[in-house]
Amino acid sequence: RYPTLARPFKTPLYPLPQCLGIVGMLIAIYHVSPSPDMSAAIFASAGLVLGLVSLIAVLWIKLVMRKPLFSPEPLDQALTRQ
């Protein structure tokens, strides 16, 4: 959106580290449980935690920050807050 804005950091070898990270996380998720019968319990616990954290984030944005979800913030406002 702002091609002329100075960036503080550029990722070396972009997008290779990000792709390797995604593949690594998928492998870790696949091999998460010590036995196959524990997989359902582990995924259910992880899903519950993810759902709870997502709910807290949505409530925080809507009730505390009083902002709409998924709407971009103008860059001028974001830079003046720092």
PDB file of N, CA, C and O in Angstrom:
ATOM      1  N   ARG A   1       0.802  -1.197   0.000  1.00  0.00           N
ATOM      2  CA  ARG A   1       0.000   0.000   0.000  1.00  0.00           C
ATOM      3  C   ARG A   1       0.846   1.262   0.000  1.00  0.00           C
ATOM      4  O   ARG A   1       0.431   2.255  -0.548  1.00  0.00           O
ATOM      5  N   TYR A   2       1.933   1.217   0.684  1.00  0.00           N
ATOM      6  CA  TYR A   2       2.802   2.400   0.790  1.00  0.00           C
ATOM      7  C   TYR A   2       4.196   2.028   0.300  1.00  0.00           C
ATOM      8  O   TYR A   2       5.104   1.815   1.096  1.00  0.00           O
ATOM      9  N   PRO A   3       4.395   1.973  -1.006  1.00  0.00           N
ATOM     10  CA  PRO A   3       5.688   1.515  -1.524  1.00  0.00           C
ATOM     11  C   PRO A   3       6.849   2.469  -1.230  1.00  0.00           C
ATOM     12  O   PRO A   3       7.995   2.048  -1.202  1.00  0.00           O
ATOM     13  N   THR A   4       6.573   3.727  -0.964  1.00  0.00           N
ATOM     14  CA  THR A   4       7.660   4.684  -0.709  1.00  0.00           C
ATOM     15  C   THR A   4       8.030   4.775   0.769  1.00  0.00           C
ATOM     16  O   THR A   4       9.002   5.436   1.108  1.00  0.00           O
ATOM     17  N   LEU A   5       7.293   4.117   1.631  1.00  0.00           N
ATOM     18  CA  LEU A   5       7.566   4.171   3.063  1.00  0.00           C
ATOM     19  C   LEU A   5       8.820   3.356   3.385  1.00  0.00           C
ATOM     20  O   LEU A   5       8.994   2.248   2.909  1.00  0.00           O
ATOM     21  N   ALA A   6       9.703   3.932   4.190  1.00  0.00           N
ATOM     22  CA  ALA A   6      10.937   3.234   4.575  1.00  0.00           C
ATOM     23  C   ALA A   6      10.595   2.078   5.512  1.00  0.00           C
ATOM     24  O   ALA A   6       9.854   2.230   6.468  1.00  0.00           O
ATOM     25  N   ARG A   7      11.155   0.935   5.229  1.00  0.00           N
ATOM     26  CA  ARG A   7      10.918  -0.248   6.045  1.00  0.00           C
ATOM     27  C   ARG A   7      12.103  -0.460   6.981  1.00  0.00           C
ATOM     28  O   ARG A   7      13.252  -0.359   6.566  1.00  0.00           O
ATOM     29  N   PRO A   8      11.854  -0.797   8.262  1.00  0.00           N
ATOM     30  CA  PRO A   8      12.965  -0.960   9.201  1.00  0.00           C
ATOM     31  C   PRO A   8      13.724  -2.274   9.024  1.00  0.00           C
ATOM     32  O   PRO A   8      14.844  -2.396   9.485  1.00  0.00           O
ATOM     33  N   PHE A   9      13.123  -3.252   8.350  1.00  0.00           N
ATOM     34  CA  PHE A   9      13.752  -4.571   8.254  1.00  0.00           C
ATOM     35  C   PHE A   9      13.265  -5.263   6.991  1.00  0.00           C
ATOM     36  O   PHE A   9      12.110  -5.157   6.622  1.00  0.00           O
ATOM     37  N   LYS A  10      14.151  -6.004   6.341  1.00  0.00           N
ATOM     38  CA  LYS A  10      13.787  -6.803   5.181  1.00  0.00           C
ATOM     39  C   LYS A  10      14.209  -8.244   5.464  1.00  0.00           C
ATOM     40  O   LYS A  10      15.345  -8.503   5.831  1.00  0.00           O
ATOM     41  N   THR A  11      13.278  -9.170   5.293  1.00  0.00           N
ATOM     42  CA  THR A  11      13.556 -10.572   5.571  1.00  0.00           C
ATOM     43  C   THR A  11      14.522 -11.137   4.535  1.00  0.00           C
ATOM     44  O   THR A  11      14.234 -11.080   3.343  1.00  0.00           O
ATOM     45  N   PRO A  12      15.649 -11.683   4.978  1.00  0.00           N
ATOM     46  CA  PRO A  12      16.561 -12.295   4.009  1.00  0.00           C
ATOM     47  C   PRO A  12      15.956 -13.585   3.441  1.00  0.00           C
ATOM     48  O   PRO A  12      15.276 -14.319   4.145  1.00  0.00           O
ATOM     49  N   LEU A  13      16.209 -13.830   2.187  1.00  0.00           N
ATOM     50  CA  LEU A  13      15.742 -15.020   1.472  1.00  0.00           C
ATOM     51  C   LEU A  13      14.223 -15.173   1.457  1.00  0.00           C
ATOM     52  O   LEU A  13      13.695 -16.278   1.415  1.00  0.00           O
ATOM     53  N   TYR A  14      13.514 -14.045   1.493  1.00  0.00           N
ATOM     54  CA  TYR A  14      12.047 -14.076   1.461  1.00  0.00           C
ATOM     55  C   TYR A  14      11.587 -14.787   0.209  1.00  0.00           C
ATOM     56  O   TYR A  14      12.122 -14.561  -0.842  1.00  0.00           O
ATOM     57  N   PRO A  15      10.635 -15.668   0.249  1.00  0.00           N
ATOM     58  CA  PRO A  15       9.769 -16.202   1.305  1.00  0.00           C
ATOM     59  C   PRO A  15      10.216 -17.561   1.837  1.00  0.00           C
ATOM     60  O   PRO A  15       9.432 -18.270   2.451  1.00  0.00           O
ATOM     61  N   LEU A  16      11.453 -17.950   1.606  1.00  0.00           N
ATOM     62  CA  LEU A  16      11.927 -19.272   2.015  1.00  0.00           C
ATOM     63  C   LEU A  16      11.773 -19.534   3.524  1.00  0.00           C
ATOM     64  O   LEU A  16      11.240 -20.582   3.910  1.00  0.00           O
ATOM     65  N   PRO A  17      12.189 -18.638   4.417  1.00  0.00           N
ATOM     66  CA  PRO A  17      12.031 -18.930   5.851  1.00  0.00           C
ATOM     67  C   PRO A  17      10.561 -19.107   6.264  1.00  0.00           C
ATOM     68  O   PRO A  17      10.246 -19.966   7.087  1.00  0.00           O
ATOM     69  N   GLN A  18       9.665 -18.314   5.674  1.00  0.00           N
ATOM     70  CA  GLN A  18       8.257 -18.430   6.018  1.00  0.00           C
ATOM     71  C   GLN A  18       7.695 -19.770   5.548  1.00  0.00           C
ATOM     72  O   GLN A  18       6.954 -20.433   6.283  1.00  0.00           O
ATOM     73  N   CYS A  19       8.052 -20.180   4.344  1.00  0.00           N
ATOM     74  CA  CYS A  19       7.571 -21.474   3.819  1.00  0.00           C
ATOM     75  C   CYS A  19       8.134 -22.639   4.642  1.00  0.00           C
ATOM     76  O   CYS A  19       7.405 -23.586   4.952  1.00  0.00           O
ATOM     77  N   LEU A  20       9.402 -22.568   5.007  1.00  0.00           N
ATOM     78  CA  LEU A  20       9.983 -23.621   5.835  1.00  0.00           C
ATOM     79  C   LEU A  20       9.316 -23.668   7.212  1.00  0.00           C
ATOM     80  O   LEU A  20       9.101 -24.752   7.767  1.00  0.00           O
ATOM     81  N   GLY A  21       8.975 -22.526   7.755  1.00  0.00           N
ATOM     82  CA  GLY A  21       8.279 -22.477   9.038  1.00  0.00           C
ATOM     83  C   GLY A  21       6.900 -23.116   8.968  1.00  0.00           C
ATOM     84  O   GLY A  21       6.493 -23.854   9.869  1.00  0.00           O
ATOM     85  N   ILE A  22       6.172 -22.845   7.884  1.00  0.00           N
ATOM     86  CA  ILE A  22       4.847 -23.441   7.716  1.00  0.00           C
ATOM     87  C   ILE A  22       4.954 -24.954   7.584  1.00  0.00           C
ATOM     88  O   ILE A  22       4.198 -25.703   8.216  1.00  0.00           O
ATOM     89  N   VAL A  23       5.896 -25.420   6.774  1.00  0.00           N
ATOM     90  CA  VAL A  23       6.087 -26.868   6.601  1.00  0.00           C
ATOM     91  C   VAL A  23       6.494 -27.505   7.931  1.00  0.00           C
ATOM     92  O   VAL A  23       5.985 -28.567   8.309  1.00  0.00           O
ATOM     93  N   GLY A  24       7.379 -26.855   8.661  1.00  0.00           N
ATOM     94  CA  GLY A  24       7.799 -27.381   9.960  1.00  0.00           C
ATOM     95  C   GLY A  24       6.646 -27.470  10.950  1.00  0.00           C
ATOM     96  O   GLY A  24       6.535 -28.458  11.689  1.00  0.00           O
ATOM     97  N   MET A  25       5.779 -26.464  10.968  1.00  0.00           N
ATOM     98  CA  MET A  25       4.631 -26.508  11.873  1.00  0.00           C
ATOM     99  C   MET A  25       3.650 -27.610  11.477  1.00  0.00           C
ATOM    100  O   MET A  25       3.078 -28.274  12.341  1.00  0.00           O
ATOM    101  N   LEU A  26       3.458 -27.819  10.171  1.00  0.00           N
ATOM    102  CA  LEU A  26       2.581 -28.902   9.728  1.00  0.00           C
ATOM    103  C   LEU A  26       3.142 -30.267  10.130  1.00  0.00           C
ATOM    104  O   LEU A  26       2.390 -31.154  10.561  1.00  0.00           O
ATOM    105  N   ILE A  27       4.455 -30.439  10.015  1.00  0.00           N
ATOM    106  CA  ILE A  27       5.079 -31.689  10.444  1.00  0.00           C
ATOM    107  C   ILE A  27       4.930 -31.867  11.957  1.00  0.00           C
ATOM    108  O   ILE A  27       4.623 -32.958  12.443  1.00  0.00           O
ATOM    109  N   ALA A  28       5.120 -30.787  12.717  1.00  0.00           N
ATOM    110  CA  ALA A  28       4.973 -30.867  14.173  1.00  0.00           C
ATOM    111  C   ALA A  28       3.543 -31.210  14.568  1.00  0.00           C
ATOM    112  O   ALA A  28       3.317 -32.008  15.484  1.00  0.00           O
ATOM    113  N   ILE A  29       2.560 -30.630  13.866  1.00  0.00           N
ATOM    114  CA  ILE A  29       1.163 -30.943  14.165  1.00  0.00           C
ATOM    115  C   ILE A  29       0.862 -32.403  13.863  1.00  0.00           C
ATOM    116  O   ILE A  29       0.164 -33.080  14.613  1.00  0.00           O
ATOM    117  N   TYR A  30       1.410 -32.908  12.761  1.00  0.00           N
ATOM    118  CA  TYR A  30       1.165 -34.297  12.376  1.00  0.00           C
ATOM    119  C   TYR A  30       1.757 -35.271  13.397  1.00  0.00           C
ATOM    120  O   TYR A  30       1.187 -36.310  13.686  1.00  0.00           O
ATOM    121  N   HIS A  31       2.904 -34.928  13.977  1.00  0.00           N
ATOM    122  CA  HIS A  31       3.599 -35.817  14.912  1.00  0.00           C
ATOM    123  C   HIS A  31       3.431 -35.382  16.368  1.00  0.00           C
ATOM    124  O   HIS A  31       4.285 -35.680  17.205  1.00  0.00           O
ATOM    125  N   VAL A  32       2.343 -34.729  16.707  1.00  0.00           N
ATOM    126  CA  VAL A  32       2.202 -34.143  18.032  1.00  0.00           C
ATOM    127  C   VAL A  32       1.974 -35.165  19.140  1.00  0.00           C
ATOM    128  O   VAL A  32       2.446 -34.989  20.251  1.00  0.00           O
ATOM    129  N   SER A  33       1.271 -36.229  18.865  1.00  0.00           N
ATOM    130  CA  SER A  33       0.894 -37.121  19.960  1.00  0.00           C
ATOM    131  C   SER A  33       1.821 -38.327  20.055  1.00  0.00           C
ATOM    132  O   SER A  33       2.288 -38.849  19.049  1.00  0.00           O
ATOM    133  N   PRO A  34       2.073 -38.791  21.282  1.00  0.00           N
ATOM    134  CA  PRO A  34       2.917 -39.970  21.453  1.00  0.00           C
ATOM    135  C   PRO A  34       2.230 -41.253  21.000  1.00  0.00           C
ATOM    136  O   PRO A  34       2.891 -42.213  20.647  1.00  0.00           O
ATOM    137  N   SER A  35       0.885 -41.260  20.998  1.00  0.00           N
ATOM    138  CA  SER A  35       0.154 -42.438  20.507  1.00  0.00           C
ATOM    139  C   SER A  35      -1.079 -41.954  19.739  1.00  0.00           C
ATOM    140  O   SER A  35      -1.632 -40.907  20.056  1.00  0.00           O
ATOM    141  N   PRO A  36      -1.512 -42.723  18.760  1.00  0.00           N
ATOM    142  CA  PRO A  36      -2.653 -42.290  17.938  1.00  0.00           C
ATOM    143  C   PRO A  36      -3.956 -42.087  18.707  1.00  0.00           C
ATOM    144  O   PRO A  36      -4.761 -41.239  18.341  1.00  0.00           O
ATOM    145  N   ASP A  37      -4.163 -42.823  19.782  1.00  0.00           N
ATOM    146  CA  ASP A  37      -5.419 -42.663  20.524  1.00  0.00           C
ATOM    147  C   ASP A  37      -5.462 -41.361  21.332  1.00  0.00           C
ATOM    148  O   ASP A  37      -6.517 -40.948  21.780  1.00  0.00           O
ATOM    149  N   MET A  38      -4.328 -40.695  21.513  1.00  0.00           N
ATOM    150  CA  MET A  38      -4.301 -39.415  22.224  1.00  0.00           C
ATOM    151  C   MET A  38      -4.485 -38.227  21.286  1.00  0.00           C
ATOM    152  O   MET A  38      -4.665 -37.102  21.750  1.00  0.00           O
ATOM    153  N   SER A  39      -4.450 -38.446  19.986  1.00  0.00           N
ATOM    154  CA  SER A  39      -4.528 -37.343  19.027  1.00  0.00           C
ATOM    155  C   SER A  39      -5.801 -36.528  19.184  1.00  0.00           C
ATOM    156  O   SER A  39      -5.764 -35.297  19.165  1.00  0.00           O
ATOM    157  N   ALA A  40      -6.934 -37.194  19.326  1.00  0.00           N
ATOM    158  CA  ALA A  40      -8.210 -36.484  19.441  1.00  0.00           C
ATOM    159  C   ALA A  40      -8.227 -35.583  20.673  1.00  0.00           C
ATOM    160  O   ALA A  40      -8.686 -34.434  20.607  1.00  0.00           O
ATOM    161  N   ALA A  41      -7.726 -36.074  21.788  1.00  0.00           N
ATOM    162  CA  ALA A  41      -7.709 -35.271  23.017  1.00  0.00           C
ATOM    163  C   ALA A  41      -6.779 -34.076  22.881  1.00  0.00           C
ATOM    164  O   ALA A  41      -7.108 -32.965  23.320  1.00  0.00           O
ATOM    165  N   ILE A  42      -5.634 -34.266  22.247  1.00  0.00           N
ATOM    166  CA  ILE A  42      -4.678 -33.166  22.083  1.00  0.00           C
ATOM    167  C   ILE A  42      -5.243 -32.107  21.144  1.00  0.00           C
ATOM    168  O   ILE A  42      -5.184 -30.908  21.426  1.00  0.00           O
ATOM    169  N   PHE A  43      -5.831 -32.549  20.019  1.00  0.00           N
ATOM    170  CA  PHE A  43      -6.397 -31.588  19.086  1.00  0.00           C
ATOM    171  C   PHE A  43      -7.604 -30.870  19.683  1.00  0.00           C
ATOM    172  O   PHE A  43      -7.823 -29.689  19.434  1.00  0.00           O
ATOM    173  N   ALA A  44      -8.399 -31.555  20.494  1.00  0.00           N
ATOM    174  CA  ALA A  44      -9.541 -30.920  21.144  1.00  0.00           C
ATOM    175  C   ALA A  44      -9.070 -29.867  22.146  1.00  0.00           C
ATOM    176  O   ALA A  44      -9.626 -28.760  22.205  1.00  0.00           O
ATOM    177  N   SER A  45      -8.038 -30.178  22.916  1.00  0.00           N
ATOM    178  CA  SER A  45      -7.508 -29.203  23.875  1.00  0.00           C
ATOM    179  C   SER A  45      -6.926 -27.995  23.159  1.00  0.00           C
ATOM    180  O   SER A  45      -7.167 -26.841  23.557  1.00  0.00           O
ATOM    181  N   ALA A  46      -6.165 -28.241  22.097  1.00  0.00           N
ATOM    182  CA  ALA A  46      -5.580 -27.137  21.342  1.00  0.00           C
ATOM    183  C   ALA A  46      -6.668 -26.290  20.688  1.00  0.00           C
ATOM    184  O   ALA A  46      -6.584 -25.057  20.668  1.00  0.00           O
ATOM    185  N   GLY A  47      -7.708 -26.934  20.167  1.00  0.00           N
ATOM    186  CA  GLY A  47      -8.816 -26.193  19.565  1.00  0.00           C
ATOM    187  C   GLY A  47      -9.565 -25.360  20.586  1.00  0.00           C
ATOM    188  O   GLY A  47      -9.977 -24.229  20.303  1.00  0.00           O
ATOM    189  N   LEU A  48      -9.739 -25.899  21.782  1.00  0.00           N
ATOM    190  CA  LEU A  48     -10.406 -25.155  22.848  1.00  0.00           C
ATOM    191  C   LEU A  48      -9.604 -23.922  23.243  1.00  0.00           C
ATOM    192  O   LEU A  48     -10.161 -22.828  23.391  1.00  0.00           O
ATOM    193  N   VAL A  49      -8.307 -24.075  23.393  1.00  0.00           N
ATOM    194  CA  VAL A  49      -7.450 -22.938  23.744  1.00  0.00           C
ATOM    195  C   VAL A  49      -7.462 -21.890  22.623  1.00  0.00           C
ATOM    196  O   VAL A  49      -7.591 -20.690  22.888  1.00  0.00           O
ATOM    197  N   LEU A  50      -7.354 -22.341  21.381  1.00  0.00           N
ATOM    198  CA  LEU A  50      -7.379 -21.409  20.253  1.00  0.00           C
ATOM    199  C   LEU A  50      -8.711 -20.666  20.181  1.00  0.00           C
ATOM    200  O   LEU A  50      -8.748 -19.459  19.954  1.00  0.00           O
ATOM    201  N   GLY A  51      -9.802 -21.380  20.405  1.00  0.00           N
ATOM    202  CA  GLY A  51     -11.111 -20.738  20.401  1.00  0.00           C
ATOM    203  C   GLY A  51     -11.272 -19.729  21.519  1.00  0.00           C
ATOM    204  O   GLY A  51     -11.814 -18.637  21.316  1.00  0.00           O
ATOM    205  N   LEU A  52     -10.789 -20.066  22.700  1.00  0.00           N
ATOM    206  CA  LEU A  52     -10.880 -19.155  23.840  1.00  0.00           C
ATOM    207  C   LEU A  52     -10.047 -17.896  23.621  1.00  0.00           C
ATOM    208  O   LEU A  52     -10.507 -16.778  23.872  1.00  0.00           O
ATOM    209  N   VAL A  53      -8.835 -18.056  23.123  1.00  0.00           N
ATOM    210  CA  VAL A  53      -7.975 -16.902  22.851  1.00  0.00           C
ATOM    211  C   VAL A  53      -8.589 -16.027  21.754  1.00  0.00           C
ATOM    212  O   VAL A  53      -8.562 -14.792  21.839  1.00  0.00           O
ATOM    213  N   SER A  54      -9.185 -16.655  20.739  1.00  0.00           N
ATOM    214  CA  SER A  54      -9.831 -15.894  19.675  1.00  0.00           C
ATOM    215  C   SER A  54     -11.019 -15.109  20.216  1.00  0.00           C
ATOM    216  O   SER A  54     -11.222 -13.940  19.851  1.00  0.00           O
ATOM    217  N   LEU A  55     -11.809 -15.723  21.073  1.00  0.00           N
ATOM    218  CA  LEU A  55     -12.956 -15.031  21.669  1.00  0.00           C
ATOM    219  C   LEU A  55     -12.506 -13.840  22.510  1.00  0.00           C
ATOM    220  O   LEU A  55     -13.092 -12.749  22.424  1.00  0.00           O
ATOM    221  N   ILE A  56     -11.457 -14.017  23.300  1.00  0.00           N
ATOM    222  CA  ILE A  56     -10.933 -12.916  24.114  1.00  0.00           C
ATOM    223  C   ILE A  56     -10.440 -11.785  23.216  1.00  0.00           C
ATOM    224  O   ILE A  56     -10.688 -10.602  23.487  1.00  0.00           O
ATOM    225  N   ALA A  57      -9.763 -12.125  22.115  1.00  0.00           N
ATOM    226  CA  ALA A  57      -9.262 -11.100  21.200  1.00  0.00           C
ATOM    227  C   ALA A  57     -10.404 -10.320  20.558  1.00  0.00           C
ATOM    228  O   ALA A  57     -10.355  -9.082  20.455  1.00  0.00           O
ATOM    229  N   VAL A  58     -11.443 -11.023  20.130  1.00  0.00           N
ATOM    230  CA  VAL A  58     -12.589 -10.351  19.510  1.00  0.00           C
ATOM    231  C   VAL A  58     -13.279  -9.438  20.512  1.00  0.00           C
ATOM    232  O   VAL A  58     -13.614  -8.291  20.199  1.00  0.00           O
ATOM    233  N   LEU A  59     -13.500  -9.930  21.716  1.00  0.00           N
ATOM    234  CA  LEU A  59     -14.135  -9.098  22.744  1.00  0.00           C
ATOM    235  C   LEU A  59     -13.285  -7.881  23.086  1.00  0.00           C
ATOM    236  O   LEU A  59     -13.814  -6.786  23.291  1.00  0.00           O
ATOM    237  N   TRP A  60     -11.981  -8.054  23.145  1.00  0.00           N
ATOM    238  CA  TRP A  60     -11.087  -6.933  23.457  1.00  0.00           C
ATOM    239  C   TRP A  60     -11.172  -5.855  22.370  1.00  0.00           C
ATOM    240  O   TRP A  60     -11.290  -4.667  22.663  1.00  0.00           O
ATOM    241  N   ILE A  61     -11.138  -6.282  21.113  1.00  0.00           N
ATOM    242  CA  ILE A  61     -11.191  -5.323  20.008  1.00  0.00           C
ATOM    243  C   ILE A  61     -12.539  -4.601  19.986  1.00  0.00           C
ATOM    244  O   ILE A  61     -12.606  -3.379  19.794  1.00  0.00           O
ATOM    245  N   LYS A  62     -13.623  -5.343  20.165  1.00  0.00           N
ATOM    246  CA  LYS A  62     -14.958  -4.742  20.072  1.00  0.00           C
ATOM    247  C   LYS A  62     -15.317  -3.914  21.302  1.00  0.00           C
ATOM    248  O   LYS A  62     -15.904  -2.839  21.159  1.00  0.00           O
ATOM    249  N   LEU A  63     -14.998  -4.387  22.509  1.00  0.00           N
ATOM    250  CA  LEU A  63     -15.478  -3.729  23.719  1.00  0.00           C
ATOM    251  C   LEU A  63     -14.470  -2.755  24.326  1.00  0.00           C
ATOM    252  O   LEU A  63     -14.867  -1.718  24.856  1.00  0.00           O
ATOM    253  N   VAL A  64     -13.193  -3.078  24.286  1.00  0.00           N
ATOM    254  CA  VAL A  64     -12.194  -2.214  24.913  1.00  0.00           C
ATOM    255  C   VAL A  64     -11.662  -1.188  23.915  1.00  0.00           C
ATOM    256  O   VAL A  64     -11.643   0.005  24.184  1.00  0.00           O
ATOM    257  N   MET A  65     -11.238  -1.687  22.750  1.00  0.00           N
ATOM    258  CA  MET A  65     -10.691  -0.773  21.740  1.00  0.00           C
ATOM    259  C   MET A  65     -11.788  -0.056  20.953  1.00  0.00           C
ATOM    260  O   MET A  65     -11.530   0.963  20.332  1.00  0.00           O
ATOM    261  N   ARG A  66     -12.986  -0.607  20.967  1.00  0.00           N
ATOM    262  CA  ARG A  66     -14.137  -0.049  20.258  1.00  0.00           C
ATOM    263  C   ARG A  66     -13.840   0.186  18.778  1.00  0.00           C
ATOM    264  O   ARG A  66     -14.035   1.263  18.237  1.00  0.00           O
ATOM    265  N   LYS A  67     -13.347  -0.880  18.118  1.00  0.00           N
ATOM    266  CA  LYS A  67     -13.023  -0.821  16.697  1.00  0.00           C
ATOM    267  C   LYS A  67     -13.730  -1.964  15.991  1.00  0.00           C
ATOM    268  O   LYS A  67     -13.996  -3.004  16.573  1.00  0.00           O
ATOM    269  N   PRO A  68     -14.010  -1.774  14.701  1.00  0.00           N
ATOM    270  CA  PRO A  68     -14.597  -2.890  13.943  1.00  0.00           C
ATOM    271  C   PRO A  68     -13.543  -3.951  13.639  1.00  0.00           C
ATOM    272  O   PRO A  68     -12.351  -3.657  13.556  1.00  0.00           O
ATOM    273  N   LEU A  69     -14.006  -5.175  13.471  1.00  0.00           N
ATOM    274  CA  LEU A  69     -13.090  -6.259  13.141  1.00  0.00           C
ATOM    275  C   LEU A  69     -12.705  -6.192  11.670  1.00  0.00           C
ATOM    276  O   LEU A  69     -13.512  -5.827  10.826  1.00  0.00           O
ATOM    277  N   PHE A  70     -11.484  -6.559  11.376  1.00  0.00           N
ATOM    278  CA  PHE A  70     -10.984  -6.724  10.008  1.00  0.00           C
ATOM    279  C   PHE A  70     -11.106  -5.465   9.155  1.00  0.00           C
ATOM    280  O   PHE A  70     -11.371  -5.540   7.970  1.00  0.00           O
ATOM    281  N   SER A  71     -10.931  -4.315   9.760  1.00  0.00           N
ATOM    282  CA  SER A  71     -10.912  -3.089   8.964  1.00  0.00           C
ATOM    283  C   SER A  71      -9.515  -2.484   9.076  1.00  0.00           C
ATOM    284  O   SER A  71      -8.944  -2.425  10.163  1.00  0.00           O
ATOM    285  N   PRO A  72      -8.955  -2.041   7.961  1.00  0.00           N
ATOM    286  CA  PRO A  72      -7.599  -1.490   8.011  1.00  0.00           C
ATOM    287  C   PRO A  72      -7.568  -0.161   8.757  1.00  0.00           C
ATOM    288  O   PRO A  72      -8.513   0.624   8.711  1.00  0.00           O
ATOM    289  N   GLU A  73      -6.487   0.058   9.444  1.00  0.00           N
ATOM    290  CA  GLU A  73      -6.285   1.316  10.151  1.00  0.00           C
ATOM    291  C   GLU A  73      -5.388   2.198   9.287  1.00  0.00           C
ATOM    292  O   GLU A  73      -4.372   1.727   8.774  1.00  0.00           O
ATOM    293  N   PRO A  74      -5.733   3.458   9.120  1.00  0.00           N
ATOM    294  CA  PRO A  74      -4.869   4.329   8.324  1.00  0.00           C
ATOM    295  C   PRO A  74      -3.461   4.393   8.910  1.00  0.00           C
ATOM    296  O   PRO A  74      -3.275   4.391  10.128  1.00  0.00           O
ATOM    297  N   LEU A  75      -2.490   4.439   8.026  1.00  0.00           N
ATOM    298  CA  LEU A  75      -1.095   4.416   8.460  1.00  0.00           C
ATOM    299  C   LEU A  75      -0.753   5.615   9.334  1.00  0.00           C
ATOM    300  O   LEU A  75       0.021   5.502  10.276  1.00  0.00           O
ATOM    301  N   ASP A  76      -1.333   6.744   9.055  1.00  0.00           N
ATOM    302  CA  ASP A  76      -1.044   7.947   9.854  1.00  0.00           C
ATOM    303  C   ASP A  76      -1.434   7.741  11.320  1.00  0.00           C
ATOM    304  O   ASP A  76      -0.702   8.142  12.217  1.00  0.00           O
ATOM    305  N   GLN A  77      -2.564   7.106  11.550  1.00  0.00           N
ATOM    306  CA  GLN A  77      -2.994   6.843  12.932  1.00  0.00           C
ATOM    307  C   GLN A  77      -2.063   5.842  13.606  1.00  0.00           C
ATOM    308  O   GLN A  77      -1.738   5.991  14.780  1.00  0.00           O
ATOM    309  N   ALA A  78      -1.648   4.824  12.892  1.00  0.00           N
ATOM    310  CA  ALA A  78      -0.772   3.814  13.481  1.00  0.00           C
ATOM    311  C   ALA A  78       0.591   4.388  13.823  1.00  0.00           C
ATOM    312  O   ALA A  78       1.174   4.036  14.844  1.00  0.00           O
ATOM    313  N   LEU A  79       1.107   5.266  12.987  1.00  0.00           N
ATOM    314  CA  LEU A  79       2.431   5.845  13.250  1.00  0.00           C
ATOM    315  C   LEU A  79       2.396   6.887  14.361  1.00  0.00           C
ATOM    316  O   LEU A  79       3.386   7.039  15.067  1.00  0.00           O
ATOM    317  N   THR A  80       1.292   7.589  14.537  1.00  0.00           N
ATOM    318  CA  THR A  80       1.231   8.598  15.597  1.00  0.00           C
ATOM    319  C   THR A  80       1.074   7.977  16.975  1.00  0.00           C
ATOM    320  O   THR A  80       1.387   8.584  17.972  1.00  0.00           O
ATOM    321  N   ARG A  81       0.612   6.728  17.045  1.00  0.00           N
ATOM    322  CA  ARG A  81       0.445   6.052  18.322  1.00  0.00           C
ATOM    323  C   ARG A  81       1.758   5.586  18.922  1.00  0.00           C
ATOM    324  O   ARG A  81       1.838   5.272  20.094  1.00  0.00           O
ATOM    325  N   GLN A  82       2.807   5.481  18.145  1.00  0.00           N
ATOM    326  CA  GLN A  82       4.068   4.950  18.660  1.00  0.00           C
ATOM    327  C   GLN A  82       4.710   5.864  19.576  1.00  0.00           C
ATOM    328  O   GLN A  82       5.009   6.636  20.080  1.00  0.00           O
TER     329      GLN A  82
END
